[in-house]
Amino acid sequence: MLGSVTEADDAVQETMLRAWRGRAGLADGAAARGWLYRIATNVCLDQLRRGNRRELPVLEGPAGTPRDALSTKPRHHWLEPVADARALPPTHDVEQALVQRQSLRLAFVAALQRLPPRQRAVLLLKDVLGFTAAEIALTLDTPTTAVNSALQRARRTMAVRRDADDDPSPSALSSAQRQLVDDYVDAFHRYDIDRLVALVREDGTLSMPPFTLWLRGRDDIATWLRGRGAGCRGSRLVATAACGQAAFGQYRKHPDGFRAWSLIVLDLDARHIASMTHFLDVETLFPRFDLPLTL
């Protein structure tokens, strides 16, 4: 709903506080799940009324060039990645696992931010959490007809955005994707740029929030990595999982060891890396992934 693990933590605390204060209103313990989701949804809607919509650089403007000036926007402007370990409950249901992973993907969450808040809530409650239209109507205190209408509009909007993102990740990495990730790590550690960009889709992207600049295509990405991004040579990667996708903590080499530099989230299609997003707000993000700030 919020596009930020930081704000989500605050929302959970506020939800529990409201639930504790209003616990006398829960007459039937069996109804606790829906009652808590109603409180949580309203907490999120209250936050979203402040008007902030989190973004990814690739959705804000046209692709830049490796020579463009660098500018930044505040941390609260950008979408934040979430650790799979914090957001994905264990399940043996393959279909459910797929839905859960897809609901965390950066492209999906970024597209959600373009929906009006109530449409956002309806879509998540129905398609991710499996609520019925009647349960959603009760949660949002709105007629069932309004729920169905909002759901139709939200699905239409999301379908258009999915057409531009035509090869979503499966519920688990395929053997080819696992090999792709292994090749990426090896090429990055060797800083073999030719091999690295060969793993990227021809129209693949590189972005680095909080920088607004983003690049599209193998040539521009290679130019960046050989030029202004060459400080990444000699870095080390520590594997993690974020947004239902392969991810790494990147540590740049320093005289006294290795220091946290970025949290890299890879979006993979069946054969290539579709996007590489380097989140540079390491002091906020690394502790949430149980990653140290130095190696």
PDB file of C-alpha atoms in Angstrom:
ATOM      1  CA  MET A   1       0.000   0.000   0.000  1.00  0.00           C
ATOM      2  CA  LEU A   2       2.659   2.507   1.042  1.00  0.00           C
ATOM      3  CA  GLY A   3       5.679   1.562  -1.084  1.00  0.00           C
ATOM      4  CA  SER A   4       7.964   1.941   1.934  1.00  0.00           C
ATOM      5  CA  VAL A   5       9.050  -0.619   4.497  1.00  0.00           C
ATOM      6  CA  THR A   6       9.813   2.255   6.873  1.00  0.00           C
ATOM      7  CA  GLU A   7       6.282   3.626   6.634  1.00  0.00           C
ATOM      8  CA  ALA A   8       4.888   0.074   6.768  1.00  0.00           C
ATOM      9  CA  ASP A   9       6.587  -0.499  10.119  1.00  0.00           C
ATOM     10  CA  ASP A  10       5.051   2.721  11.428  1.00  0.00           C
ATOM     11  CA  ALA A  11       1.661   1.638  10.071  1.00  0.00           C
ATOM     12  CA  VAL A  12       1.882  -1.736  11.823  1.00  0.00           C
ATOM     13  CA  GLN A  13       2.637  -0.049  15.137  1.00  0.00           C
ATOM     14  CA  GLU A  14      -0.256   2.384  14.683  1.00  0.00           C
ATOM     15  CA  THR A  15      -2.540  -0.529  13.743  1.00  0.00           C
ATOM     16  CA  MET A  16      -1.657  -2.440  16.902  1.00  0.00           C
ATOM     17  CA  LEU A  17      -2.099   0.669  19.025  1.00  0.00           C
ATOM     18  CA  ARG A  18      -5.563   1.340  17.561  1.00  0.00           C
ATOM     19  CA  ALA A  19      -6.473  -2.330  17.981  1.00  0.00           C
ATOM     20  CA  TRP A  20      -5.418  -2.287  21.643  1.00  0.00           C
ATOM     21  CA  ARG A  21      -7.424   0.852  22.320  1.00  0.00           C
ATOM     22  CA  GLY A  22     -10.472  -0.502  20.524  1.00  0.00           C
ATOM     23  CA  ARG A  23     -10.239  -4.131  21.652  1.00  0.00           C
ATOM     24  CA  ALA A  24     -13.534  -3.883  23.540  1.00  0.00           C
ATOM     25  CA  GLY A  25     -15.264  -3.560  20.157  1.00  0.00           C
ATOM     26  CA  LEU A  26     -14.142  -7.033  19.052  1.00  0.00           C
ATOM     27  CA  ALA A  27     -17.025  -9.177  20.271  1.00  0.00           C
ATOM     28  CA  ASP A  28     -16.124 -12.280  18.240  1.00  0.00           C
ATOM     29  CA  GLY A  29     -12.522 -13.497  18.423  1.00  0.00           C
ATOM     30  CA  ALA A  30     -13.025 -15.474  15.217  1.00  0.00           C
ATOM     31  CA  ALA A  31     -13.446 -12.168  13.381  1.00  0.00           C
ATOM     32  CA  ALA A  32     -10.056 -10.816  14.497  1.00  0.00           C
ATOM     33  CA  ARG A  33      -8.376 -11.175  11.101  1.00  0.00           C
ATOM     34  CA  GLY A  34     -10.873  -9.032   9.222  1.00  0.00           C
ATOM     35  CA  TRP A  35     -11.050  -6.571  12.130  1.00  0.00           C
ATOM     36  CA  LEU A  36      -7.268  -6.072  12.133  1.00  0.00           C
ATOM     37  CA  TYR A  37      -7.126  -5.706   8.348  1.00  0.00           C
ATOM     38  CA  ARG A  38      -9.866  -3.079   8.533  1.00  0.00           C
ATOM     39  CA  ILE A  39      -7.803  -1.091  11.042  1.00  0.00           C
ATOM     40  CA  ALA A  40      -4.589  -1.556   9.031  1.00  0.00           C
ATOM     41  CA  THR A  41      -6.256  -0.495   5.785  1.00  0.00           C
ATOM     42  CA  ASN A  42      -7.618   2.669   7.373  1.00  0.00           C
ATOM     43  CA  VAL A  43      -4.201   3.457   8.859  1.00  0.00           C
ATOM     44  CA  CYS A  44      -2.701   3.186   5.364  1.00  0.00           C
ATOM     45  CA  LEU A  45      -5.445   5.319   3.829  1.00  0.00           C
ATOM     46  CA  ASP A  46      -4.841   7.968   6.478  1.00  0.00           C
ATOM     47  CA  GLN A  47      -1.143   8.021   5.578  1.00  0.00           C
ATOM     48  CA  LEU A  48      -1.864   8.165   1.845  1.00  0.00           C
ATOM     49  CA  ARG A  49      -4.123  11.204   2.273  1.00  0.00           C
ATOM     50  CA  ARG A  50      -0.929  13.171   2.867  1.00  0.00           C
ATOM     51  CA  GLY A  51      -0.411  12.926  -0.864  1.00  0.00           C
ATOM     52  CA  ASN A  52       3.073  11.410  -1.116  1.00  0.00           C
ATOM     53  CA  ARG A  53       3.474   8.883  -3.925  1.00  0.00           C
ATOM     54  CA  ARG A  54       6.684   6.888  -4.045  1.00  0.00           C
ATOM     55  CA  GLU A  55       8.338   6.336  -7.396  1.00  0.00           C
ATOM     56  CA  LEU A  56      11.141   4.596  -9.273  1.00  0.00           C
ATOM     57  CA  PRO A  57      13.436   6.678 -11.510  1.00  0.00           C
ATOM     58  CA  VAL A  58      12.448   4.676 -14.613  1.00  0.00           C
ATOM     59  CA  LEU A  59       8.825   5.824 -14.227  1.00  0.00           C
ATOM     60  CA  GLU A  60       9.510   9.518 -13.712  1.00  0.00           C
ATOM     61  CA  GLY A  61      11.006  10.657 -16.982  1.00  0.00           C
ATOM     62  CA  PRO A  62      12.921   9.641 -20.096  1.00  0.00           C
ATOM     63  CA  ALA A  63      16.159   7.697 -19.947  1.00  0.00           C
ATOM     64  CA  GLY A  64      19.295   9.780 -19.579  1.00  0.00           C
ATOM     65  CA  THR A  65      22.853   9.384 -20.825  1.00  0.00           C
ATOM     66  CA  PRO A  66      26.084   8.529 -18.971  1.00  0.00           C
ATOM     67  CA  ARG A  67      27.147  12.184 -19.378  1.00  0.00           C
ATOM     68  CA  ASP A  68      24.084  13.768 -17.768  1.00  0.00           C
ATOM     69  CA  ALA A  69      24.399  15.747 -14.543  1.00  0.00           C
ATOM     70  CA  LEU A  70      23.359  13.924 -11.393  1.00  0.00           C
ATOM     71  CA  SER A  71      20.511  15.214  -9.267  1.00  0.00           C
ATOM     72  CA  THR A  72      18.743  13.630  -6.336  1.00  0.00           C
ATOM     73  CA  LYS A  73      15.346  13.666  -4.668  1.00  0.00           C
ATOM     74  CA  PRO A  74      14.664  13.067  -0.959  1.00  0.00           C
ATOM     75  CA  ARG A  75      14.563   9.553   0.447  1.00  0.00           C
ATOM     76  CA  HIS A  76      10.820   9.731   1.075  1.00  0.00           C
ATOM     77  CA  HIS A  77      10.251  10.272  -2.660  1.00  0.00           C
ATOM     78  CA  TRP A  78      11.491   6.821  -3.667  1.00  0.00           C
ATOM     79  CA  LEU A  79      10.043   3.367  -3.493  1.00  0.00           C
ATOM     80  CA  GLU A  80      11.809   1.196  -0.912  1.00  0.00           C
ATOM     81  CA  PRO A  81      12.662  -2.487  -1.354  1.00  0.00           C
ATOM     82  CA  VAL A  82      11.443  -4.961   1.251  1.00  0.00           C
ATOM     83  CA  ALA A  83      13.261  -8.077   2.407  1.00  0.00           C
ATOM     84  CA  ASP A  84      11.509 -11.295   1.400  1.00  0.00           C
ATOM     85  CA  ALA A  85      12.200 -12.669   4.865  1.00  0.00           C
ATOM     86  CA  ARG A  86      10.060  -9.886   6.364  1.00  0.00           C
ATOM     87  CA  ALA A  87       7.194 -10.001   3.892  1.00  0.00           C
ATOM     88  CA  LEU A  88       6.738 -13.526   2.510  1.00  0.00           C
ATOM     89  CA  PRO A  89       5.156 -16.043   4.889  1.00  0.00           C
ATOM     90  CA  PRO A  90       6.141 -19.697   4.305  1.00  0.00           C
ATOM     91  CA  THR A  91       3.711 -21.608   2.103  1.00  0.00           C
ATOM     92  CA  HIS A  92       3.620 -24.906   0.251  1.00  0.00           C
ATOM     93  CA  ASP A  93       0.994 -23.575  -2.153  1.00  0.00           C
ATOM     94  CA  VAL A  94       2.813 -22.815  -5.427  1.00  0.00           C
ATOM     95  CA  GLU A  95       0.051 -20.552  -6.734  1.00  0.00           C
ATOM     96  CA  GLN A  96      -0.090 -18.599  -3.490  1.00  0.00           C
ATOM     97  CA  ALA A  97       3.697 -18.255  -3.480  1.00  0.00           C
ATOM     98  CA  LEU A  98       3.544 -16.827  -7.010  1.00  0.00           C
ATOM     99  CA  VAL A  99       0.903 -14.260  -6.023  1.00  0.00           C
ATOM    100  CA  GLN A 100       2.871 -13.239  -2.950  1.00  0.00           C
ATOM    101  CA  ARG A 101       6.144 -12.810  -4.861  1.00  0.00           C
ATOM    102  CA  GLN A 102       4.473 -10.879  -7.674  1.00  0.00           C
ATOM    103  CA  SER A 103       2.808  -8.548  -5.159  1.00  0.00           C
ATOM    104  CA  LEU A 104       6.283  -7.492  -3.922  1.00  0.00           C
ATOM    105  CA  ARG A 105       7.930  -6.897  -7.299  1.00  0.00           C
ATOM    106  CA  LEU A 106       9.210  -3.381  -7.757  1.00  0.00           C
ATOM    107  CA  ALA A 107       7.300  -2.946 -11.014  1.00  0.00           C
ATOM    108  CA  PHE A 108       4.035  -4.076  -9.394  1.00  0.00           C
ATOM    109  CA  VAL A 109       4.404  -1.922  -6.286  1.00  0.00           C
ATOM    110  CA  ALA A 110       5.459   1.064  -8.393  1.00  0.00           C
ATOM    111  CA  ALA A 111       2.373   0.621 -10.580  1.00  0.00           C
ATOM    112  CA  LEU A 112       0.212   0.389  -7.456  1.00  0.00           C
ATOM    113  CA  GLN A 113       1.387   3.846  -6.444  1.00  0.00           C
ATOM    114  CA  ARG A 114      -0.367   5.250  -9.543  1.00  0.00           C
ATOM    115  CA  LEU A 115      -3.734   3.952  -8.350  1.00  0.00           C
ATOM    116  CA  PRO A 116      -5.997   6.051  -6.110  1.00  0.00           C
ATOM    117  CA  PRO A 117      -5.592   4.821  -2.525  1.00  0.00           C
ATOM    118  CA  ARG A 118      -8.957   3.042  -2.261  1.00  0.00           C
ATOM    119  CA  GLN A 119      -8.448   1.236  -5.580  1.00  0.00           C
ATOM    120  CA  ARG A 120      -5.033   0.230  -4.294  1.00  0.00           C
ATOM    121  CA  ALA A 121      -6.597  -1.192  -1.136  1.00  0.00           C
ATOM    122  CA  VAL A 122      -9.336  -3.058  -3.005  1.00  0.00           C
ATOM    123  CA  LEU A 123      -6.874  -4.669  -5.411  1.00  0.00           C
ATOM    124  CA  LEU A 124      -4.553  -5.869  -2.649  1.00  0.00           C
ATOM    125  CA  LEU A 125      -7.355  -7.131  -0.427  1.00  0.00           C
ATOM    126  CA  LYS A 126      -8.945  -9.085  -3.298  1.00  0.00           C
ATOM    127  CA  ASP A 127      -6.096 -10.296  -5.490  1.00  0.00           C
ATOM    128  CA  VAL A 128      -3.327 -10.736  -2.926  1.00  0.00           C
ATOM    129  CA  LEU A 129      -5.110 -11.468   0.366  1.00  0.00           C
ATOM    130  CA  GLY A 130      -8.112 -13.264  -1.118  1.00  0.00           C
ATOM    131  CA  PHE A 131     -10.879 -11.257   0.569  1.00  0.00           C
ATOM    132  CA  THR A 132     -14.384 -11.514  -0.875  1.00  0.00           C
ATOM    133  CA  ALA A 133     -16.109  -8.422  -2.217  1.00  0.00           C
ATOM    134  CA  ALA A 134     -18.406  -8.472   0.836  1.00  0.00           C
ATOM    135  CA  GLU A 135     -15.427  -8.607   3.210  1.00  0.00           C
ATOM    136  CA  ILE A 136     -13.762  -5.718   1.380  1.00  0.00           C
ATOM    137  CA  ALA A 137     -16.974  -3.703   1.532  1.00  0.00           C
ATOM    138  CA  LEU A 138     -17.041  -4.205   5.292  1.00  0.00           C
ATOM    139  CA  THR A 139     -13.351  -3.307   5.579  1.00  0.00           C
ATOM    140  CA  LEU A 140     -13.761  -0.073   3.643  1.00  0.00           C
ATOM    141  CA  ASP A 141     -17.302   0.713   4.863  1.00  0.00           C
ATOM    142  CA  THR A 142     -18.529   1.006   1.287  1.00  0.00           C
ATOM    143  CA  PRO A 143     -21.171  -0.775  -0.852  1.00  0.00           C
ATOM    144  CA  THR A 144     -20.195  -4.022  -2.586  1.00  0.00           C
ATOM    145  CA  THR A 145     -21.041  -2.445  -5.943  1.00  0.00           C
ATOM    146  CA  ALA A 146     -18.449   0.263  -5.279  1.00  0.00           C
ATOM    147  CA  VAL A 147     -15.888  -2.417  -4.423  1.00  0.00           C
ATOM    148  CA  ASN A 148     -16.503  -4.275  -7.690  1.00  0.00           C
ATOM    149  CA  SER A 149     -16.321  -1.051  -9.688  1.00  0.00           C
ATOM    150  CA  ALA A 150     -13.044  -0.011  -8.025  1.00  0.00           C
ATOM    151  CA  LEU A 151     -11.606  -3.477  -8.593  1.00  0.00           C
ATOM    152  CA  GLN A 152     -12.432  -3.390 -12.308  1.00  0.00           C
ATOM    153  CA  ARG A 153     -10.800   0.023 -12.737  1.00  0.00           C
ATOM    154  CA  ALA A 154      -7.711  -1.019 -10.779  1.00  0.00           C
ATOM    155  CA  ARG A 155      -7.290  -4.215 -12.784  1.00  0.00           C
ATOM    156  CA  ARG A 156      -7.588  -2.335 -16.068  1.00  0.00           C
ATOM    157  CA  THR A 157      -4.889   0.123 -15.013  1.00  0.00           C
ATOM    158  CA  MET A 158      -2.573  -2.625 -13.786  1.00  0.00           C
ATOM    159  CA  ALA A 159      -3.135  -4.696 -16.943  1.00  0.00           C
ATOM    160  CA  VAL A 160      -1.883  -1.822 -19.102  1.00  0.00           C
ATOM    161  CA  ARG A 161       1.246  -1.581 -16.991  1.00  0.00           C
ATOM    162  CA  ARG A 162       1.806  -5.345 -17.053  1.00  0.00           C
ATOM    163  CA  ASP A 163       1.772  -5.245 -20.866  1.00  0.00           C
ATOM    164  CA  ALA A 164       4.934  -3.133 -20.654  1.00  0.00           C
ATOM    165  CA  ASP A 165       6.422  -5.660 -18.224  1.00  0.00           C
ATOM    166  CA  ASP A 166       5.618  -8.770 -20.198  1.00  0.00           C
ATOM    167  CA  ASP A 167       7.732 -11.491 -18.614  1.00  0.00           C
ATOM    168  CA  PRO A 168       7.132 -11.605 -14.867  1.00  0.00           C
ATOM    169  CA  SER A 169       9.255 -13.663 -12.509  1.00  0.00           C
ATOM    170  CA  PRO A 170       7.934 -17.145 -11.633  1.00  0.00           C
ATOM    171  CA  SER A 171       7.263 -18.227  -8.070  1.00  0.00           C
ATOM    172  CA  ALA A 172      10.886 -19.407  -7.837  1.00  0.00           C
ATOM    173  CA  LEU A 173      13.961 -18.912 -10.003  1.00  0.00           C
ATOM    174  CA  SER A 174      14.314 -21.361 -12.868  1.00  0.00           C
ATOM    175  CA  SER A 175      17.615 -23.190 -13.361  1.00  0.00           C
ATOM    176  CA  ALA A 176      18.415 -20.786 -16.221  1.00  0.00           C
ATOM    177  CA  GLN A 177      17.726 -17.793 -13.977  1.00  0.00           C
ATOM    178  CA  ARG A 178      19.853 -19.226 -11.178  1.00  0.00           C
ATOM    179  CA  GLN A 179      22.689 -19.594 -13.662  1.00  0.00           C
ATOM    180  CA  LEU A 180      22.060 -16.039 -14.842  1.00  0.00           C
ATOM    181  CA  VAL A 181      22.386 -14.764 -11.265  1.00  0.00           C
ATOM    182  CA  ASP A 182      25.581 -16.785 -10.732  1.00  0.00           C
ATOM    183  CA  ASP A 183      27.036 -15.365 -13.955  1.00  0.00           C
ATOM    184  CA  TYR A 184      26.104 -11.853 -12.852  1.00  0.00           C
ATOM    185  CA  VAL A 185      27.895 -12.267  -9.517  1.00  0.00           C
ATOM    186  CA  ASP A 186      31.006 -13.684 -11.185  1.00  0.00           C
ATOM    187  CA  ALA A 187      31.097 -10.930 -13.824  1.00  0.00           C
ATOM    188  CA  PHE A 188      30.541  -8.227 -11.199  1.00  0.00           C
ATOM    189  CA  HIS A 189      33.321  -9.545  -8.963  1.00  0.00           C
ATOM    190  CA  ARG A 190      35.691  -9.686 -11.939  1.00  0.00           C
ATOM    191  CA  TYR A 191      34.310  -6.344 -13.143  1.00  0.00           C
ATOM    192  CA  ASP A 192      34.090  -7.848 -16.614  1.00  0.00           C
ATOM    193  CA  ILE A 193      31.851  -5.225 -18.209  1.00  0.00           C
ATOM    194  CA  ASP A 194      31.464  -6.945 -21.573  1.00  0.00           C
ATOM    195  CA  ARG A 195      30.269 -10.116 -19.904  1.00  0.00           C
ATOM    196  CA  LEU A 196      28.108  -8.208 -17.440  1.00  0.00           C
ATOM    197  CA  VAL A 197      26.166  -6.214 -20.008  1.00  0.00           C
ATOM    198  CA  ALA A 198      25.759  -9.298 -22.189  1.00  0.00           C
ATOM    199  CA  LEU A 199      23.566 -10.654 -19.401  1.00  0.00           C
ATOM    200  CA  VAL A 200      21.309  -7.574 -19.627  1.00  0.00           C
ATOM    201  CA  ARG A 201      18.371  -7.398 -22.005  1.00  0.00           C
ATOM    202  CA  GLU A 202      18.954  -5.103 -24.981  1.00  0.00           C
ATOM    203  CA  ASP A 203      16.464  -2.623 -23.543  1.00  0.00           C
ATOM    204  CA  GLY A 204      17.483  -3.337 -19.923  1.00  0.00           C
ATOM    205  CA  THR A 205      17.750  -0.496 -17.421  1.00  0.00           C
ATOM    206  CA  LEU A 206      20.039   0.708 -14.657  1.00  0.00           C
ATOM    207  CA  SER A 207      18.823   3.105 -11.965  1.00  0.00           C
ATOM    208  CA  MET A 208      20.256   4.355  -8.670  1.00  0.00           C
ATOM    209  CA  PRO A 209      17.792   6.015  -6.286  1.00  0.00           C
ATOM    210  CA  PRO A 210      18.065   8.692  -4.891  1.00  0.00           C
ATOM    211  CA  PHE A 211      19.586   9.797  -8.227  1.00  0.00           C
ATOM    212  CA  THR A 212      16.929  10.688 -10.781  1.00  0.00           C
ATOM    213  CA  LEU A 213      19.159   9.599 -13.677  1.00  0.00           C
ATOM    214  CA  TRP A 214      18.487   6.203 -15.184  1.00  0.00           C
ATOM    215  CA  LEU A 215      19.936   4.491 -18.233  1.00  0.00           C
ATOM    216  CA  ARG A 216      18.499   2.181 -20.860  1.00  0.00           C
ATOM    217  CA  GLY A 217      20.400  -0.210 -23.120  1.00  0.00           C
ATOM    218  CA  ARG A 218      23.635  -2.160 -22.984  1.00  0.00           C
ATOM    219  CA  ASP A 219      25.839   0.541 -24.520  1.00  0.00           C
ATOM    220  CA  ASP A 220      24.927   3.285 -22.047  1.00  0.00           C
ATOM    221  CA  ILE A 221      25.105   0.900 -19.100  1.00  0.00           C
ATOM    222  CA  ALA A 222      28.566  -0.268 -20.197  1.00  0.00           C
ATOM    223  CA  THR A 223      29.736   3.322 -20.642  1.00  0.00           C
ATOM    224  CA  TRP A 224      28.552   4.195 -17.146  1.00  0.00           C
ATOM    225  CA  LEU A 225      30.196   1.186 -15.522  1.00  0.00           C
ATOM    226  CA  ARG A 226      33.502   1.869 -17.281  1.00  0.00           C
ATOM    227  CA  GLY A 227      33.365   5.580 -16.509  1.00  0.00           C
ATOM    228  CA  ARG A 228      31.524   7.300 -13.671  1.00  0.00           C
ATOM    229  CA  GLY A 229      30.548   3.992 -12.099  1.00  0.00           C
ATOM    230  CA  ALA A 230      34.047   2.522 -12.160  1.00  0.00           C
ATOM    231  CA  GLY A 231      34.368   3.011  -8.408  1.00  0.00           C
ATOM    232  CA  CYS A 232      32.409  -0.250  -8.154  1.00  0.00           C
ATOM    233  CA  ARG A 233      35.440  -2.182  -9.429  1.00  0.00           C
ATOM    234  CA  GLY A 234      36.622  -4.547  -6.714  1.00  0.00           C
ATOM    235  CA  SER A 235      33.254  -4.580  -4.914  1.00  0.00           C
ATOM    236  CA  ARG A 236      31.879  -7.618  -3.149  1.00  0.00           C
ATOM    237  CA  LEU A 237      28.291  -8.858  -3.288  1.00  0.00           C
ATOM    238  CA  VAL A 238      26.406 -10.555  -0.447  1.00  0.00           C
ATOM    239  CA  ALA A 239      23.278 -12.411  -1.546  1.00  0.00           C
ATOM    240  CA  THR A 240      19.881 -11.591  -0.091  1.00  0.00           C
ATOM    241  CA  ALA A 241      16.303 -11.538  -1.425  1.00  0.00           C
ATOM    242  CA  ALA A 242      14.164  -8.463  -1.955  1.00  0.00           C
ATOM    243  CA  CYS A 243      10.799  -7.768  -3.544  1.00  0.00           C
ATOM    244  CA  GLY A 244      10.421 -11.433  -4.521  1.00  0.00           C
ATOM    245  CA  GLN A 245      13.556 -11.102  -6.642  1.00  0.00           C
ATOM    246  CA  ALA A 246      17.280 -11.809  -6.537  1.00  0.00           C
ATOM    247  CA  ALA A 247      19.130  -9.099  -4.618  1.00  0.00           C
ATOM    248  CA  PHE A 248      22.555  -8.295  -3.204  1.00  0.00           C
ATOM    249  CA  GLY A 249      24.209  -6.065  -0.704  1.00  0.00           C
ATOM    250  CA  GLN A 250      27.064  -4.370  -2.566  1.00  0.00           C
ATOM    251  CA  TYR A 251      30.203  -3.382  -0.662  1.00  0.00           C
ATOM    252  CA  ARG A 252      32.791  -1.082  -2.213  1.00  0.00           C
ATOM    253  CA  LYS A 253      36.460  -1.639  -1.490  1.00  0.00           C
ATOM    254  CA  HIS A 254      38.146   0.794   0.926  1.00  0.00           C
ATOM    255  CA  PRO A 255      41.606   0.784   2.516  1.00  0.00           C
ATOM    256  CA  ASP A 256      40.105  -0.523   5.753  1.00  0.00           C
ATOM    257  CA  GLY A 257      37.906  -3.200   4.151  1.00  0.00           C
ATOM    258  CA  PHE A 258      34.571  -3.088   2.353  1.00  0.00           C
ATOM    259  CA  ARG A 259      31.808  -0.558   3.033  1.00  0.00           C
ATOM    260  CA  ALA A 260      28.123  -0.795   2.170  1.00  0.00           C
ATOM    261  CA  TRP A 261      27.369   1.017  -1.075  1.00  0.00           C
ATOM    262  CA  SER A 262      24.045  -0.167  -2.501  1.00  0.00           C
ATOM    263  CA  LEU A 263      21.284  -2.713  -2.266  1.00  0.00           C
ATOM    264  CA  ILE A 264      20.947  -4.187  -5.761  1.00  0.00           C
ATOM    265  CA  VAL A 265      17.616  -5.652  -6.875  1.00  0.00           C
ATOM    266  CA  LEU A 266      17.641  -7.610 -10.139  1.00  0.00           C
ATOM    267  CA  ASP A 267      14.483  -8.051 -12.187  1.00  0.00           C
ATOM    268  CA  LEU A 268      14.893 -11.106 -14.412  1.00  0.00           C
ATOM    269  CA  ASP A 269      13.006 -12.320 -17.436  1.00  0.00           C
ATOM    270  CA  ALA A 270      13.407 -15.895 -18.675  1.00  0.00           C
ATOM    271  CA  ARG A 271      16.876 -15.312 -20.141  1.00  0.00           C
ATOM    272  CA  HIS A 272      18.202 -11.869 -19.224  1.00  0.00           C
ATOM    273  CA  ILE A 273      18.381  -9.185 -16.566  1.00  0.00           C
ATOM    274  CA  ALA A 274      15.564  -6.749 -17.335  1.00  0.00           C
ATOM    275  CA  SER A 275      16.586  -4.136 -14.786  1.00  0.00           C
ATOM    276  CA  MET A 276      19.207  -3.413 -12.138  1.00  0.00           C
ATOM    277  CA  THR A 277      18.110  -1.055  -9.380  1.00  0.00           C
ATOM    278  CA  HIS A 278      20.831   0.119  -6.981  1.00  0.00           C
ATOM    279  CA  PHE A 279      19.259   1.589  -3.839  1.00  0.00           C
ATOM    280  CA  LEU A 280      21.923   3.800  -2.258  1.00  0.00           C
ATOM    281  CA  ASP A 281      20.213   4.543   1.074  1.00  0.00           C
ATOM    282  CA  VAL A 282      22.256   1.833   2.771  1.00  0.00           C
ATOM    283  CA  GLU A 283      22.056   3.173   6.338  1.00  0.00           C
ATOM    284  CA  THR A 284      18.278   2.758   6.251  1.00  0.00           C
ATOM    285  CA  LEU A 285      18.049  -0.411   4.172  1.00  0.00           C
ATOM    286  CA  PHE A 286      20.952  -2.665   5.149  1.00  0.00           C
ATOM    287  CA  PRO A 287      19.837  -3.165   8.783  1.00  0.00           C
ATOM    288  CA  ARG A 288      16.395  -4.191   7.525  1.00  0.00           C
ATOM    289  CA  PHE A 289      18.045  -6.954   5.483  1.00  0.00           C
ATOM    290  CA  ASP A 290      20.306  -7.990   8.383  1.00  0.00           C
ATOM    291  CA  LEU A 291      23.288  -6.838   6.342  1.00  0.00           C
ATOM    292  CA  PRO A 292      26.265  -5.205   8.109  1.00  0.00           C
ATOM    293  CA  LEU A 293      27.471  -1.793   6.980  1.00  0.00           C
ATOM    294  CA  THR A 294      31.081  -3.007   6.739  1.00  0.00           C
ATOM    295  CA  LEU A 295      32.778  -6.267   5.815  1.00  0.00           C
TER     296      LEU A 295
END
